[in-house]
Tab-separated table of C-alpha atoms and ligand atoms in Angstrom:
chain	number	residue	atom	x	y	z
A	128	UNK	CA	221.777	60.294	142.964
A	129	UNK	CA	221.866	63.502	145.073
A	130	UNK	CA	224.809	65.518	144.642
A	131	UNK	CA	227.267	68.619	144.205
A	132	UNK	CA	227.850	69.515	140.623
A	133	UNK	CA	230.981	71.966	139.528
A	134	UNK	CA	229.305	74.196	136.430
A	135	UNK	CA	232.991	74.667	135.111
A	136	UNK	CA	234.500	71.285	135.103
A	137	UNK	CA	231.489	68.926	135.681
A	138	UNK	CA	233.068	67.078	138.939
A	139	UNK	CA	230.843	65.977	141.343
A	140	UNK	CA	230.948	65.644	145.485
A	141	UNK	CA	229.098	64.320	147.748
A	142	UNK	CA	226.272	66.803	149.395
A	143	UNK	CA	228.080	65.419	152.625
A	144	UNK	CA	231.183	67.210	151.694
A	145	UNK	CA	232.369	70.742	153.384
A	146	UNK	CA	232.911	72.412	150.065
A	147	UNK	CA	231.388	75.840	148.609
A	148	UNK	CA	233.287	75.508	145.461
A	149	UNK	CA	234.864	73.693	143.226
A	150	UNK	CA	238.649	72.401	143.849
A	151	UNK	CA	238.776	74.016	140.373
A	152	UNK	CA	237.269	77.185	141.801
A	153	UNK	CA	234.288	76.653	139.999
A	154	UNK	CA	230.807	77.103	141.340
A	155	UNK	CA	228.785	74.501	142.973
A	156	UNK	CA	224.985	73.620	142.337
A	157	UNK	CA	223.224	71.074	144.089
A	158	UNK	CA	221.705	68.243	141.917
A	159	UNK	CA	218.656	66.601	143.991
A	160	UNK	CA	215.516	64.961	143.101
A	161	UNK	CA	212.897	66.905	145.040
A	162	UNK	CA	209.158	65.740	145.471
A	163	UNK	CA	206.326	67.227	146.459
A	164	UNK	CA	203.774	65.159	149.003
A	165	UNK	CA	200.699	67.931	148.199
A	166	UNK	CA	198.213	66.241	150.928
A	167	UNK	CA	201.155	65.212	153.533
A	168	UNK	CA	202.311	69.299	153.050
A	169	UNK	CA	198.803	70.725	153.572
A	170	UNK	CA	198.858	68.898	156.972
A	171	UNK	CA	201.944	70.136	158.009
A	172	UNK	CA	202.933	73.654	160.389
A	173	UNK	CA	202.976	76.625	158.157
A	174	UNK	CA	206.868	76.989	157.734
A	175	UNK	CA	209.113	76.700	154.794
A	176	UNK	CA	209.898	73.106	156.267
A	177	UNK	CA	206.988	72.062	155.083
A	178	UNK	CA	208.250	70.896	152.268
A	179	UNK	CA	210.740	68.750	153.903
A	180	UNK	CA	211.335	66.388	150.671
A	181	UNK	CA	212.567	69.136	148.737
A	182	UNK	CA	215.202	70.080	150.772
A	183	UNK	CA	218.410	68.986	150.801
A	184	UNK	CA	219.528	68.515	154.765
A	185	UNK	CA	220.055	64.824	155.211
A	186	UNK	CA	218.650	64.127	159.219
A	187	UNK	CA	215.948	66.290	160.840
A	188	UNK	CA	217.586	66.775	164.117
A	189	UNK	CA	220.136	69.058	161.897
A	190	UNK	CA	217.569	71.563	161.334
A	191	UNK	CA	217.761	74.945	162.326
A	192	UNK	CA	214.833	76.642	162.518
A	193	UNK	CA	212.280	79.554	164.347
A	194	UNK	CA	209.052	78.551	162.155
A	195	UNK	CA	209.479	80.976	159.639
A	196	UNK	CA	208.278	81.219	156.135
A	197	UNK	CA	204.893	80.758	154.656
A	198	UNK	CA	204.829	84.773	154.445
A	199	UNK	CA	201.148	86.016	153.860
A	200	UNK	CA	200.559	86.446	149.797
A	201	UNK	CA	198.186	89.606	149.915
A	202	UNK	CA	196.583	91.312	146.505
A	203	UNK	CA	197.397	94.737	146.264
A	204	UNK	CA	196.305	97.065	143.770
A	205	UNK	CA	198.184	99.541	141.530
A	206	UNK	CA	195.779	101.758	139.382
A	207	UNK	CA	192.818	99.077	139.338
A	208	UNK	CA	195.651	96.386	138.196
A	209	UNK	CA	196.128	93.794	141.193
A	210	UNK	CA	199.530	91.998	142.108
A	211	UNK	CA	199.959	89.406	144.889
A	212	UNK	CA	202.349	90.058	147.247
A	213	UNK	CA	204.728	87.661	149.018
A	214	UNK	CA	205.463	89.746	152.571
A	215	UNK	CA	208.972	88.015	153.039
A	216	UNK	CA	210.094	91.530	155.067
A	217	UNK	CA	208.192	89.845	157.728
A	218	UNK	CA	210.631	87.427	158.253
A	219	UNK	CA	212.345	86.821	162.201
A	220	UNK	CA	215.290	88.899	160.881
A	221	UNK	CA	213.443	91.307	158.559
A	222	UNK	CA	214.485	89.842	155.422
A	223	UNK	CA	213.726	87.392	153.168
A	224	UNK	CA	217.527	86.198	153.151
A	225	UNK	CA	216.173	84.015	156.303
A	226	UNK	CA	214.765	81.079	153.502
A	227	UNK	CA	218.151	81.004	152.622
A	228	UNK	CA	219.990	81.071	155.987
A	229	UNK	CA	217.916	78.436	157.421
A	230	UNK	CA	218.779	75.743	155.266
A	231	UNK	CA	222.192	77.076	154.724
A	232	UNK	CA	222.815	77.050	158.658
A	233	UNK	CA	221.085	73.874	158.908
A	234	UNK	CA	224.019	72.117	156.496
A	235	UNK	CA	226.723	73.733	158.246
A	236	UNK	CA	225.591	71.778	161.773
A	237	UNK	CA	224.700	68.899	159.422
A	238	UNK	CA	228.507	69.202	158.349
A	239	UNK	CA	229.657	69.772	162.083
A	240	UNK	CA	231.356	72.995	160.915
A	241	UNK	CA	231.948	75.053	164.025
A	242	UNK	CA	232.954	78.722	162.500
A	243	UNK	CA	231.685	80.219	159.129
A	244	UNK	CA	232.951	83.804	157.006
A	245	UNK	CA	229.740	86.208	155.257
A	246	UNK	CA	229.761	89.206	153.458
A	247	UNK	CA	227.020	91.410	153.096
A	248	UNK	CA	224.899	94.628	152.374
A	249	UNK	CA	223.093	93.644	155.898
A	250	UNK	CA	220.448	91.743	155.580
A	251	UNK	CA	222.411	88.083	154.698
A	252	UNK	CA	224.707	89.064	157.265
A	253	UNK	CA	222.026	89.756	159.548
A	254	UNK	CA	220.182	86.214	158.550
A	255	UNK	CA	223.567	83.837	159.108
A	256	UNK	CA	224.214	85.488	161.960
A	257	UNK	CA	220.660	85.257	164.058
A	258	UNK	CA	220.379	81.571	162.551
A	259	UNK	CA	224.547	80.904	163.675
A	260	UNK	CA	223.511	82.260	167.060
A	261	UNK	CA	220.791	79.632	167.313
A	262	UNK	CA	223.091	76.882	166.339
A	263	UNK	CA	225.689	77.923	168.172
A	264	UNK	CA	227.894	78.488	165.245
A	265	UNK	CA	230.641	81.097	165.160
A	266	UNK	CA	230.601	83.853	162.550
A	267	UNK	CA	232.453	86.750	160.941
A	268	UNK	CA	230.363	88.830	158.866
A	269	UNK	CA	232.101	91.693	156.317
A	270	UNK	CA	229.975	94.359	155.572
A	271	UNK	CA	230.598	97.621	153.258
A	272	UNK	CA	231.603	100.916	156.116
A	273	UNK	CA	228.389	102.509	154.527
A	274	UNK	CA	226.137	99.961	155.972
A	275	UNK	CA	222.870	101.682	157.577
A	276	UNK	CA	223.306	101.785	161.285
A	277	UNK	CA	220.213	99.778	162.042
A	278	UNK	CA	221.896	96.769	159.949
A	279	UNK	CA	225.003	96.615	161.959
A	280	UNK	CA	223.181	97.071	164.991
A	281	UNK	CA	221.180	94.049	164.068
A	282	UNK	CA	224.633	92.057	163.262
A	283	UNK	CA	225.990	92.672	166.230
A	284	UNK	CA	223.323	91.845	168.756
A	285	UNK	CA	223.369	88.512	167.172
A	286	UNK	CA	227.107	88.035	168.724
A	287	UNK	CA	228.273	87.945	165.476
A	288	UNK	CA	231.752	89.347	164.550
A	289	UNK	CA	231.200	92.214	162.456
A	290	UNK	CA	234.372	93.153	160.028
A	291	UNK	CA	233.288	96.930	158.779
A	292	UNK	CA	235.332	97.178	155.286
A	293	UNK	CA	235.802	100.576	153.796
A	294	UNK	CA	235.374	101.356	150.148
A	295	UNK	CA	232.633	99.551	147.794
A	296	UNK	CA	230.610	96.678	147.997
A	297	UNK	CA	232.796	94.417	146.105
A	298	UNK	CA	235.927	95.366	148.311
A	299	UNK	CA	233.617	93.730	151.177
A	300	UNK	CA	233.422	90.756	149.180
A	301	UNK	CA	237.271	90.080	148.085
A	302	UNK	CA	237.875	90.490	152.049
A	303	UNK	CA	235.461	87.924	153.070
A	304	UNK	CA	236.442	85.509	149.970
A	305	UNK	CA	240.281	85.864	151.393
A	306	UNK	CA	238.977	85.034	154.484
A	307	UNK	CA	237.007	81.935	153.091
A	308	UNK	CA	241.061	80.612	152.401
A	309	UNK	CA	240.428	79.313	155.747
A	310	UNK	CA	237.002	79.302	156.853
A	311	UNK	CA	233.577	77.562	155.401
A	312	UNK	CA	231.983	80.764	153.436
A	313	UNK	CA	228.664	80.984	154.096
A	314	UNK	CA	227.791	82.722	151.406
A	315	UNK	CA	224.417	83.809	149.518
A	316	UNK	CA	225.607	83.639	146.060
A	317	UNK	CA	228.645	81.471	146.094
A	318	UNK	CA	227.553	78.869	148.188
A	319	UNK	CA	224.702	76.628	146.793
A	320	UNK	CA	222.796	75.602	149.612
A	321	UNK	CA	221.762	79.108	150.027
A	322	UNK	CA	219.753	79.057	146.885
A	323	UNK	CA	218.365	75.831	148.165
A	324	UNK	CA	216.526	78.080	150.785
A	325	UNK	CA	215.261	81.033	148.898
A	326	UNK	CA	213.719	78.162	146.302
A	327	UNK	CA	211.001	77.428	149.065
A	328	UNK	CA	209.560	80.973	147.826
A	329	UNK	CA	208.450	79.374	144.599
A	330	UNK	CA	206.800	76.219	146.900
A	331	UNK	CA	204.887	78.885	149.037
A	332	UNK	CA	203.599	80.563	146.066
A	333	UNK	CA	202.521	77.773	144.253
A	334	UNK	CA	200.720	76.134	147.224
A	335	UNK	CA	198.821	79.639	147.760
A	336	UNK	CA	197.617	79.398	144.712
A	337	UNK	CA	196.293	76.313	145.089
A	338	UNK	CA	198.927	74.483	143.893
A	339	UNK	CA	199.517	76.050	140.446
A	340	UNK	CA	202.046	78.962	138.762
A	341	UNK	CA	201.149	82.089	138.193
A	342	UNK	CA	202.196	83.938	134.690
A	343	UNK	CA	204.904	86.124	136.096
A	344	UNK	CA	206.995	86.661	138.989
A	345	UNK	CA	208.834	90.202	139.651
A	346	UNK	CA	211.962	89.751	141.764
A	347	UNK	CA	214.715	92.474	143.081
A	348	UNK	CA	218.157	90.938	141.566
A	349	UNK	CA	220.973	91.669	142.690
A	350	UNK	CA	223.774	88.891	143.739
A	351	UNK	CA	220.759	86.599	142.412
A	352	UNK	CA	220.169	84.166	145.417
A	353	UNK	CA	216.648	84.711	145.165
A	354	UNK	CA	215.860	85.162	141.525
A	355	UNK	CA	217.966	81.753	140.942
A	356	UNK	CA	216.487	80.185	143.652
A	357	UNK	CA	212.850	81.041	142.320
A	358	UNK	CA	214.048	79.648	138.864
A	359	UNK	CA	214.887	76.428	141.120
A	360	UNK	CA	212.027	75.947	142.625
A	361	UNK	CA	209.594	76.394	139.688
A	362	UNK	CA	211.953	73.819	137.759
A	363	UNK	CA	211.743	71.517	140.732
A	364	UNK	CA	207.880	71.833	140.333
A	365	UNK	CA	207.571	71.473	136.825
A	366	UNK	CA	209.522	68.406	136.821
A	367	UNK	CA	207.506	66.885	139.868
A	368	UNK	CA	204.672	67.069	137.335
A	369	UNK	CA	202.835	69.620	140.270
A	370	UNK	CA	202.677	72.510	137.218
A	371	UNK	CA	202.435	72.538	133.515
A	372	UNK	CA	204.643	76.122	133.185
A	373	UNK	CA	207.506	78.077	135.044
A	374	UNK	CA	206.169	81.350	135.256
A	375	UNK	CA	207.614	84.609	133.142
A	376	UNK	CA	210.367	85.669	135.878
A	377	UNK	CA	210.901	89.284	135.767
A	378	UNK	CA	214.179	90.832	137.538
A	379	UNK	CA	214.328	94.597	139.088
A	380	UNK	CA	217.567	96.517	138.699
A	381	UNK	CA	218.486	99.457	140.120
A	382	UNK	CA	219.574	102.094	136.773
A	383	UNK	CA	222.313	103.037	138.697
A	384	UNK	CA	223.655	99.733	139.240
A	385	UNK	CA	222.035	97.155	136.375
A	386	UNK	CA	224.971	94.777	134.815
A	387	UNK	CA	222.397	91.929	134.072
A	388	UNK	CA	219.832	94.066	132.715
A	389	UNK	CA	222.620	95.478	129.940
A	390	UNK	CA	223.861	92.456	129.311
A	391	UNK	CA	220.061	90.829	128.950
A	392	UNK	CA	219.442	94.043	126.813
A	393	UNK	CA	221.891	93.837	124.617
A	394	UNK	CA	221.600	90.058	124.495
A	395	UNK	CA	225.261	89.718	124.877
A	396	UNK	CA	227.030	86.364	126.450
A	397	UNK	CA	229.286	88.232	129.129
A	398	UNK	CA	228.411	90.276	132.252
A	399	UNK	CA	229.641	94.063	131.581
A	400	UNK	CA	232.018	95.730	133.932
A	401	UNK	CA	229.548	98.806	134.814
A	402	UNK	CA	231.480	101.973	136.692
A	403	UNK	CA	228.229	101.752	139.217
A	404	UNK	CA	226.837	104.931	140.479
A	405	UNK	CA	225.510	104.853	144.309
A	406	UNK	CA	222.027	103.553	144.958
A	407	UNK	CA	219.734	104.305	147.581
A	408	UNK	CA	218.764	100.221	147.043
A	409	UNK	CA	221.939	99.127	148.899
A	410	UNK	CA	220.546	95.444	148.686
A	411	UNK	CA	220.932	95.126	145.225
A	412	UNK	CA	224.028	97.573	144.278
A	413	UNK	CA	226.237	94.293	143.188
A	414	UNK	CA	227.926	95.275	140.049
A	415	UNK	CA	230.196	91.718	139.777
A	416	UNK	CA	227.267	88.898	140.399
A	417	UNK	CA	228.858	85.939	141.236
A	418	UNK	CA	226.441	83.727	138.823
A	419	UNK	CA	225.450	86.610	136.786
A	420	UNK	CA	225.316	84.224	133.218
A	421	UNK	CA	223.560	81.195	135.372
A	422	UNK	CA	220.653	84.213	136.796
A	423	UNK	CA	220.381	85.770	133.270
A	424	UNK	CA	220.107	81.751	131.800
A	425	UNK	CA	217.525	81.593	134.088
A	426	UNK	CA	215.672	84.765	132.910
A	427	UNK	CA	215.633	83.964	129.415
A	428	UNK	CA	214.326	80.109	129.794
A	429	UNK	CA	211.552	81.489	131.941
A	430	UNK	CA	211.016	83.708	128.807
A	431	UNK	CA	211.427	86.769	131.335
A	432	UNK	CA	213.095	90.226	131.191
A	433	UNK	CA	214.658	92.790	133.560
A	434	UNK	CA	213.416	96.426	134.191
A	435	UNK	CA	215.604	99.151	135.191
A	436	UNK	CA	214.467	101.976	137.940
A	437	UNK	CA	215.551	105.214	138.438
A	438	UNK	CA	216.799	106.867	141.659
A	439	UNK	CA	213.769	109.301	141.633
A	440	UNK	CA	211.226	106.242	141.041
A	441	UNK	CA	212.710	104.543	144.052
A	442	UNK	CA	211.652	107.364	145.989
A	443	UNK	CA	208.409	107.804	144.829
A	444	UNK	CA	207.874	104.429	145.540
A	445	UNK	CA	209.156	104.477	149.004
A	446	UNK	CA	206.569	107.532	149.687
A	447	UNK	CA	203.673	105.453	147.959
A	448	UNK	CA	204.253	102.173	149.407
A	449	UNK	CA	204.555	103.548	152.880
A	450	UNK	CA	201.259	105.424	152.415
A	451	UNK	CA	200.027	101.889	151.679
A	452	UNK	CA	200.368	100.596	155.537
A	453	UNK	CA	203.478	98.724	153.817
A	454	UNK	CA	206.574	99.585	155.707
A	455	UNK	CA	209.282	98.473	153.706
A	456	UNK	CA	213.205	99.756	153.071
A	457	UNK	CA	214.242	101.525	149.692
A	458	UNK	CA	215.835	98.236	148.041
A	459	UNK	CA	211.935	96.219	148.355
A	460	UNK	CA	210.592	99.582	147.117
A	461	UNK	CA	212.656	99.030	144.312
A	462	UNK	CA	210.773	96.455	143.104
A	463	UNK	CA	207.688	98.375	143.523
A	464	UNK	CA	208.827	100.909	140.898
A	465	UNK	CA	209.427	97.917	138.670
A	466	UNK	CA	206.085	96.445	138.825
A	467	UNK	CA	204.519	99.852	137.770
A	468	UNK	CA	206.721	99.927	134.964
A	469	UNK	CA	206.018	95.994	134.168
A	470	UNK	CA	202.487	96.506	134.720
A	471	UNK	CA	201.912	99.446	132.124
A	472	UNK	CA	202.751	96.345	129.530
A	473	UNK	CA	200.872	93.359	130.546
A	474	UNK	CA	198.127	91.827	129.638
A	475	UNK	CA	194.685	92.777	132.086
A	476	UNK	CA	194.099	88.931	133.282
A	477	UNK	CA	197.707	88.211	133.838
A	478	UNK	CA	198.532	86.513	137.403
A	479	UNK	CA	201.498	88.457	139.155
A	480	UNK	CA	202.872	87.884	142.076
A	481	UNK	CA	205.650	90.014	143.595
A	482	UNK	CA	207.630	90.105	146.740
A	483	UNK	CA	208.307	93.051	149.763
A	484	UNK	CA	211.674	91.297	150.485
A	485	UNK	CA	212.774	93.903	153.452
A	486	UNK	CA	211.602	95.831	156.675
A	487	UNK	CA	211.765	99.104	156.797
A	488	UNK	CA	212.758	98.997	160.357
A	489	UNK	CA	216.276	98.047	159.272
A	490	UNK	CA	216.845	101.671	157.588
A	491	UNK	CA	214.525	103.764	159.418
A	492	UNK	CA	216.709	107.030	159.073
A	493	UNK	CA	216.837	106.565	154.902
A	494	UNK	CA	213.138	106.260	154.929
A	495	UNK	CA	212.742	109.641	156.794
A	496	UNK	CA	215.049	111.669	154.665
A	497	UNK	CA	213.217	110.164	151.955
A	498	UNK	CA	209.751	111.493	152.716
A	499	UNK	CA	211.265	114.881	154.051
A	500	UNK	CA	212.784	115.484	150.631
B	130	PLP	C1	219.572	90.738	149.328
B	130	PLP	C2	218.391	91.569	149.053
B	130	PLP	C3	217.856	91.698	147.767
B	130	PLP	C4	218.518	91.102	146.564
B	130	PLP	O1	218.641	89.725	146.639
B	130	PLP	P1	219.793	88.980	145.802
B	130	PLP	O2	219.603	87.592	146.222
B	130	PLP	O3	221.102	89.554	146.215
B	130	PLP	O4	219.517	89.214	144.368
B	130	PLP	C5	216.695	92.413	147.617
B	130	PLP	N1	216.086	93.018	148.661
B	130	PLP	C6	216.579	92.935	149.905
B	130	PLP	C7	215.865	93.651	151.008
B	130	PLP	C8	217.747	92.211	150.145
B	130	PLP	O5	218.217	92.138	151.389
B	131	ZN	ZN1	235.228	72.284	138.906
């Protein structure tokens, strides 16, 4: 039976229900048997839709969509070692926060919900809001006063509301989760059909490769939505019987702001409170992760690990990657700092695939103060 699951108390709703948590508060996962039609799928447009059967909207005339997904996986090499690449930054809204938004968005008309709350870095905001604006869907999205000016631009044109919050990132968030008192949240880490979108990045992979799993996956973390949702979809293929192993899933930190990589570290069973320092990686400075234990549970079953960067090797990735022909903004070069670090430990046939998970469009002026420094 397809359902909603509480992970506190164990109730269950219907997926037809217009809940994103638990009347307990708890948080929601979705429990649905996925499958995988290989020969049906390789006949199909080349969109995350694809795999229609393992996702979780009920009535195709629901869905709400521009094609996207099926990103190019491209091998690049760093010092003679070679990692694929997923290019999710070339996503309709410059993110790869689109996976989620389109099945997300897609619920909300399924549930006939007419106004939905976000909170934000920029890029989910930026994601509900283009895919609200197709749907027709009214939306307030809160987003930290710091937020670059090319990522409230971006909100804005969509006709979203944008709510500009001053102080941190997790101020942003308590104002949007007061707001969700009276409002559906659409929300990347709290709600669960979210993660339901940013699974189809596992799918794509595994399909590119000919329908099989690579031995490790390195993924930015921070709120989670895609590092869980990867750990989703892998599960979802394993238990189709399409793969024989979930791959090694390796999360990126930022040093400045790394709560799951000290509590991984230290192997401890609760999520620190870190005093964060600022990051140039705005996209993953979350120091209070929603489902920090479920995305470090995750980590360890794949048999995985997190990697920390510093400041200064975000920036020397930034100035490498762009000299690459990749044009991608400071939090995705994060990740490319990681994989050098990962990469001066693994093994030399090892099959790695990574992911450039934002434009570089969206933060334009960072990226030029960056090089000039
Ligand atoms: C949101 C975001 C991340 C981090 O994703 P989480 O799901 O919050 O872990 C990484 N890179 C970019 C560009 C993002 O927008
Ligand atoms: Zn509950």
């Amino acid at each position: 039976m397809d359902k909603l699951i509480c992970r506190s108390c164990n109730g269950e709703f219907s997926l037809s229900e217009a809940i994103w948590r638990c009347e307990c508060g708890g948080l929601l996962d979705v429990d649905f048997r996925a499958s995988f039609p290989t020969e049906k799928i390789g006949g199909r447009p080349s969109g995350l839709w694809r795999y229609r059967e393992a996702i979780p909207v009920l009535d195709d005339r629901n869905i709400v969509s521009f094609n996207e997904g099926f990103t190019p996986m491209v091998p690049l090499d760093f010092n003679g070692k070679k990692v694929l690449i997923k290019l999710d930054y070339l996503f309709p809204t410059g993110s790869f926060k689109d996976r989620g938004a389109s099945v997300l968005v897609s619920k909300i008309k399924e549930l006939r919900i007419k106004k939905v709350v976000e909170d934000s870095s920029g890029n989910a905001g930026a994601a509900i809001a283009a895919y609200c604006a197709k749907a027709g869907i009214k939306c307030d999205i809160f987003v930290p006063d710091y937020t670059p000016p090319g990522k409230l631009a971006q909100i804005e044109s969509y006709g979203a509301k944008l709510r500009k919050i001053p102080g941190t990132r997790e101020d942003t968030a308590n104002a949007a989760f007061k707001a969700a008192e009276n409002c559906y949240y659409a929300s990347h880490y709290w709600n669960p059909f979210f993660i339901q979108g940013t699974k189809t990045f596992a799918f794509e992979v595994c399909e590119q490769l000919g329908w099989d799993s690579p031995d490790s996956v390195i993924l930015p973390v921070g709120s989670g939505s895609l590092m869980l949702g990867v750990y989703i979809g892998w599960s979802e293929l394993l238990n189709a019987g399409i793969i024989d192993k979930i791959p090694r899933l390796i999360g990126v930190q930022a040093e400045n702001c790394a709560p799951l990589a000290i509590s991984f570290n230290e192997n401890s069973d609760e999520i620190p409170s870190i005093e964060k320092k600022e990051t140039i990686a705005e996209g993953i400075s979350i120091s209070t992760p929603v489902r920090g234990k479920q995305i470090i549970d995750a980590v360890k079953r794949s048999k995985g690990a997190f990697i920390t960067v510093s400041e200064s090797e975000i920036k020397e990735a930034v100035r490498w990657i762009c000299k690459k022909g990749f044009y991608i903004e400071p939090t995705s070069a994060a990740v490319v700092a990681g994989i050098n670090k990962y990469l001066k430990e693994s093994s030399p046939d090892e099959v790695i695939v990574s992911i450039f998970t934002g434009h570089g469009l969206k933060t334009a002026e960072k990226i030029a103060k960056i090089l000039n420094e």
